[in-house]
PDB file of C-alpha atoms in Angstrom:
ATOM      1  CA  UNK A   1     100.732 100.436  83.001  1.00  0.00           C
ATOM      2  CA  UNK A   2     100.546 101.292  86.678  1.00  0.00           C
ATOM      3  CA  UNK A   3      97.348 100.054  88.342  1.00  0.00           C
ATOM      4  CA  UNK A   4      95.513 100.475  91.625  1.00  0.00           C
ATOM      5  CA  UNK A   5      92.788  98.359  93.220  1.00  0.00           C
ATOM      6  CA  UNK A   6      89.810 100.167  94.719  1.00  0.00           C
ATOM      7  CA  UNK A   7      86.580  98.880  96.272  1.00  0.00           C
ATOM      8  CA  UNK A   8      83.757  98.323  93.739  1.00  0.00           C
ATOM      9  CA  UNK A   9      81.418 101.176  94.758  1.00  0.00           C
ATOM     10  CA  UNK A  10      83.998 103.968  94.334  1.00  0.00           C
ATOM     11  CA  UNK A  11      85.193 102.316  91.110  1.00  0.00           C
ATOM     12  CA  UNK A  12      81.686 102.666  89.658  1.00  0.00           C
ATOM     13  CA  UNK A  13      81.690 106.356  90.672  1.00  0.00           C
ATOM     14  CA  UNK A  14      85.089 106.850  88.993  1.00  0.00           C
ATOM     15  CA  UNK A  15      83.857 105.058  85.862  1.00  0.00           C
ATOM     16  CA  UNK A  16      80.811 107.348  85.674  1.00  0.00           C
ATOM     17  CA  UNK A  17      82.936 110.475  86.205  1.00  0.00           C
ATOM     18  CA  UNK A  18      81.271 111.335  89.543  1.00  0.00           C
ATOM     19  CA  UNK A  19      84.390 110.659  91.635  1.00  0.00           C
ATOM     20  CA  UNK A  20      87.569 112.526  90.711  1.00  0.00           C
ATOM     21  CA  UNK A  21      89.467 112.106  93.986  1.00  0.00           C
ATOM     22  CA  UNK A  22      90.643 108.977  95.777  1.00  0.00           C
ATOM     23  CA  UNK A  23      91.878 109.210  99.351  1.00  0.00           C
ATOM     24  CA  UNK A  24      94.899 107.198 100.456  1.00  0.00           C
ATOM     25  CA  UNK A  25      97.166 107.090 103.496  1.00  0.00           C
ATOM     26  CA  UNK A  26     100.203 107.232 101.185  1.00  0.00           C
ATOM     27  CA  UNK A  27     101.483 109.334  98.323  1.00  0.00           C
ATOM     28  CA  UNK A  28     103.045 108.462  94.982  1.00  0.00           C
ATOM     29  CA  UNK A  29     105.359 110.202  92.542  1.00  0.00           C
ATOM     30  CA  UNK A  30     103.499 108.583  89.628  1.00  0.00           C
ATOM     31  CA  UNK A  31     101.601 110.938  87.336  1.00  0.00           C
ATOM     32  CA  UNK A  32      99.849 109.993  84.116  1.00  0.00           C
ATOM     33  CA  UNK A  33      97.758 107.001  83.055  1.00  0.00           C
ATOM     34  CA  UNK A  34      96.519 104.778  85.877  1.00  0.00           C
ATOM     35  CA  UNK A  35      94.492 101.603  85.423  1.00  0.00           C
ATOM     36  CA  UNK A  36      91.543 101.450  87.832  1.00  0.00           C
ATOM     37  CA  UNK A  37      90.793  97.923  89.050  1.00  0.00           C
ATOM     38  CA  UNK A  38      87.877  96.827  91.180  1.00  0.00           C
ATOM     39  CA  UNK A  39      88.562  94.538  94.119  1.00  0.00           C
ATOM     40  CA  UNK A  40      86.897  91.114  94.190  1.00  0.00           C
ATOM     41  CA  UNK A  41      84.388  92.121  96.884  1.00  0.00           C
ATOM     42  CA  UNK A  42      80.935  91.149  95.540  1.00  0.00           C
ATOM     43  CA  UNK A  43      78.842  94.317  95.667  1.00  0.00           C
ATOM     44  CA  UNK A  44      75.326  94.634  94.165  1.00  0.00           C
ATOM     45  CA  UNK A  45      75.219  97.132  91.304  1.00  0.00           C
ATOM     46  CA  UNK A  46      78.997  97.072  90.874  1.00  0.00           C
ATOM     47  CA  UNK A  47      81.705  95.325  88.859  1.00  0.00           C
ATOM     48  CA  UNK A  48      84.032  93.198  90.992  1.00  0.00           C
ATOM     49  CA  UNK A  49      87.440  91.685  90.269  1.00  0.00           C
ATOM     50  CA  UNK A  50      88.043  93.460  86.949  1.00  0.00           C
ATOM     51  CA  UNK A  51      90.147  96.243  85.476  1.00  0.00           C
ATOM     52  CA  UNK A  52      87.500  98.715  84.312  1.00  0.00           C
ATOM     53  CA  UNK A  53      88.949 102.027  83.126  1.00  0.00           C
ATOM     54  CA  UNK A  54      91.966 104.295  82.790  1.00  0.00           C
ATOM     55  CA  UNK A  55      92.267 107.714  84.409  1.00  0.00           C
ATOM     56  CA  UNK A  56      95.030 110.285  84.365  1.00  0.00           C
ATOM     57  CA  UNK A  57      96.492 110.818  87.821  1.00  0.00           C
ATOM     58  CA  UNK A  58      97.204 114.538  87.620  1.00  0.00           C
ATOM     59  CA  UNK A  59      98.097 115.418  91.212  1.00  0.00           C
ATOM     60  CA  UNK A  60      98.429 114.134  94.760  1.00  0.00           C
ATOM     61  CA  UNK A  61      97.633 116.635  97.506  1.00  0.00           C
ATOM     62  CA  UNK A  62      98.657 116.162 101.122  1.00  0.00           C
ATOM     63  CA  UNK A  63      95.609 116.687 103.322  1.00  0.00           C
ATOM     64  CA  UNK A  64      97.187 115.986 106.705  1.00  0.00           C
ATOM     65  CA  UNK A  65      99.935 113.852 108.229  1.00  0.00           C
ATOM     66  CA  UNK A  66      98.430 110.551 107.039  1.00  0.00           C
ATOM     67  CA  UNK A  67      95.996 111.454 104.268  1.00  0.00           C
ATOM     68  CA  UNK A  68      96.405 112.251 100.569  1.00  0.00           C
ATOM     69  CA  UNK A  69      93.926 113.118  97.825  1.00  0.00           C
ATOM     70  CA  UNK A  70      94.757 111.574  94.463  1.00  0.00           C
ATOM     71  CA  UNK A  71      93.256 113.774  91.732  1.00  0.00           C
ATOM     72  CA  UNK A  72      91.955 112.045  88.585  1.00  0.00           C
ATOM     73  CA  UNK A  73      90.949 113.401  85.187  1.00  0.00           C
ATOM     74  CA  UNK A  74      90.111 112.008  81.747  1.00  0.00           C
ATOM     75  CA  UNK A  75      88.282 108.758  82.525  1.00  0.00           C
ATOM     76  CA  UNK A  76      88.542 106.337  79.592  1.00  0.00           C
ATOM     77  CA  UNK A  77      86.655 103.094  79.198  1.00  0.00           C
ATOM     78  CA  UNK A  78      88.459  99.895  78.301  1.00  0.00           C
ATOM     79  CA  UNK A  79      87.287  96.386  77.576  1.00  0.00           C
ATOM     80  CA  UNK A  80      87.139  95.120  81.179  1.00  0.00           C
ATOM     81  CA  UNK A  81      89.166  92.038  82.055  1.00  0.00           C
ATOM     82  CA  UNK A  82      89.495  89.891  85.189  1.00  0.00           C
ATOM     83  CA  UNK A  83      92.392  90.806  87.425  1.00  0.00           C
ATOM     84  CA  UNK A  84      93.691  89.832  90.836  1.00  0.00           C
ATOM     85  CA  UNK A  85      94.192  93.027  92.778  1.00  0.00           C
ATOM     86  CA  UNK A  86      97.249  93.902  94.798  1.00  0.00           C
ATOM     87  CA  UNK A  87      98.159  96.415  97.459  1.00  0.00           C
ATOM     88  CA  UNK A  88      99.612  99.811  96.528  1.00  0.00           C
ATOM     89  CA  UNK A  89     100.493 100.490  92.882  1.00  0.00           C
ATOM     90  CA  UNK A  90     101.327  97.516  90.691  1.00  0.00           C
ATOM     91  CA  UNK A  91     102.141  96.849  87.056  1.00  0.00           C
ATOM     92  CA  UNK A  92      99.723  95.393  84.503  1.00  0.00           C
ATOM     93  CA  UNK A  93     101.149  94.551  81.049  1.00  0.00           C
ATOM     94  CA  UNK A  94      99.942  97.010  78.417  1.00  0.00           C
ATOM     95  CA  UNK A  95      98.909  94.190  76.065  1.00  0.00           C
ATOM     96  CA  UNK A  96      96.087  93.249  78.484  1.00  0.00           C
ATOM     97  CA  UNK A  97      94.525  96.707  78.121  1.00  0.00           C
ATOM     98  CA  UNK A  98      92.227  97.122  75.120  1.00  0.00           C
ATOM     99  CA  UNK A  99      90.613 100.490  74.496  1.00  0.00           C
ATOM    100  CA  UNK A 100      87.465 100.896  72.361  1.00  0.00           C
ATOM    101  CA  UNK A 101      88.038 100.869  68.626  1.00  0.00           C
ATOM    102  CA  UNK A 102      86.457 103.010  65.914  1.00  0.00           C
ATOM    103  CA  UNK A 103      82.736 102.337  65.856  1.00  0.00           C
ATOM    104  CA  UNK A 104      82.676 101.510  69.588  1.00  0.00           C
ATOM    105  CA  UNK A 105      82.757 105.157  70.651  1.00  0.00           C
ATOM    106  CA  UNK A 106      81.615 108.598  69.555  1.00  0.00           C
ATOM    107  CA  UNK A 107      83.211 111.987  70.188  1.00  0.00           C
ATOM    108  CA  UNK A 108      81.135 114.219  72.462  1.00  0.00           C
ATOM    109  CA  UNK A 109      82.500 117.567  73.655  1.00  0.00           C
ATOM    110  CA  UNK A 110      85.972 116.473  72.533  1.00  0.00           C
ATOM    111  CA  UNK A 111      85.939 113.225  74.550  1.00  0.00           C
ATOM    112  CA  UNK A 112      85.546 109.598  73.501  1.00  0.00           C
ATOM    113  CA  UNK A 113      82.258 108.258  74.803  1.00  0.00           C
ATOM    114  CA  UNK A 114      81.523 104.572  74.337  1.00  0.00           C
ATOM    115  CA  UNK A 115      78.361 103.570  72.529  1.00  0.00           C
ATOM    116  CA  UNK A 116      75.396 102.030  74.300  1.00  0.00           C
ATOM    117  CA  UNK A 117      76.199  98.752  72.555  1.00  0.00           C
ATOM    118  CA  UNK A 118      79.774  98.800  73.922  1.00  0.00           C
ATOM    119  CA  UNK A 119      78.480  99.551  77.440  1.00  0.00           C
ATOM    120  CA  UNK A 120      75.964  96.718  77.266  1.00  0.00           C
ATOM    121  CA  UNK A 121      78.416  94.182  75.824  1.00  0.00           C
ATOM    122  CA  UNK A 122      81.396  94.892  78.066  1.00  0.00           C
ATOM    123  CA  UNK A 123      80.063  96.421  81.293  1.00  0.00           C
ATOM    124  CA  UNK A 124      76.433  95.552  82.017  1.00  0.00           C
ATOM    125  CA  UNK A 125      77.039  91.814  82.013  1.00  0.00           C
ATOM    126  CA  UNK A 126      79.687  92.243  84.745  1.00  0.00           C
ATOM    127  CA  UNK A 127      77.540  94.229  87.169  1.00  0.00           C
ATOM    128  CA  UNK A 128      76.663  92.150  90.250  1.00  0.00           C
ATOM    129  CA  UNK A 129      72.963  91.523  90.784  1.00  0.00           C
TER     130      UNK A 129
END
């Protein structure tokens, strides 16, 4: 799967569904699933150095000569795993990506939402104090 590394604070906003656009100085032809990875910068209240979720990259809009808005939809939790980030888009083997299984999520408004137990087991322990 294609992946991108982003600083921890915006990653937490993407994970929570609050941030649906990412601004870059470059465009991409890629559309579809994109693994969101948090850089290793230690940031209080954030997860650092891990792949944390999958989004669908649905569009890239040119804002000006050197600025693009990457438009995300459909945030999906995964079982986070340590990863060494890279610049630009990079490939992460699909077998490293584990989505929640039956019993680890519920369906709310047509979307998979992880249970509180899943959140506590896989995410809370990774948040920097």
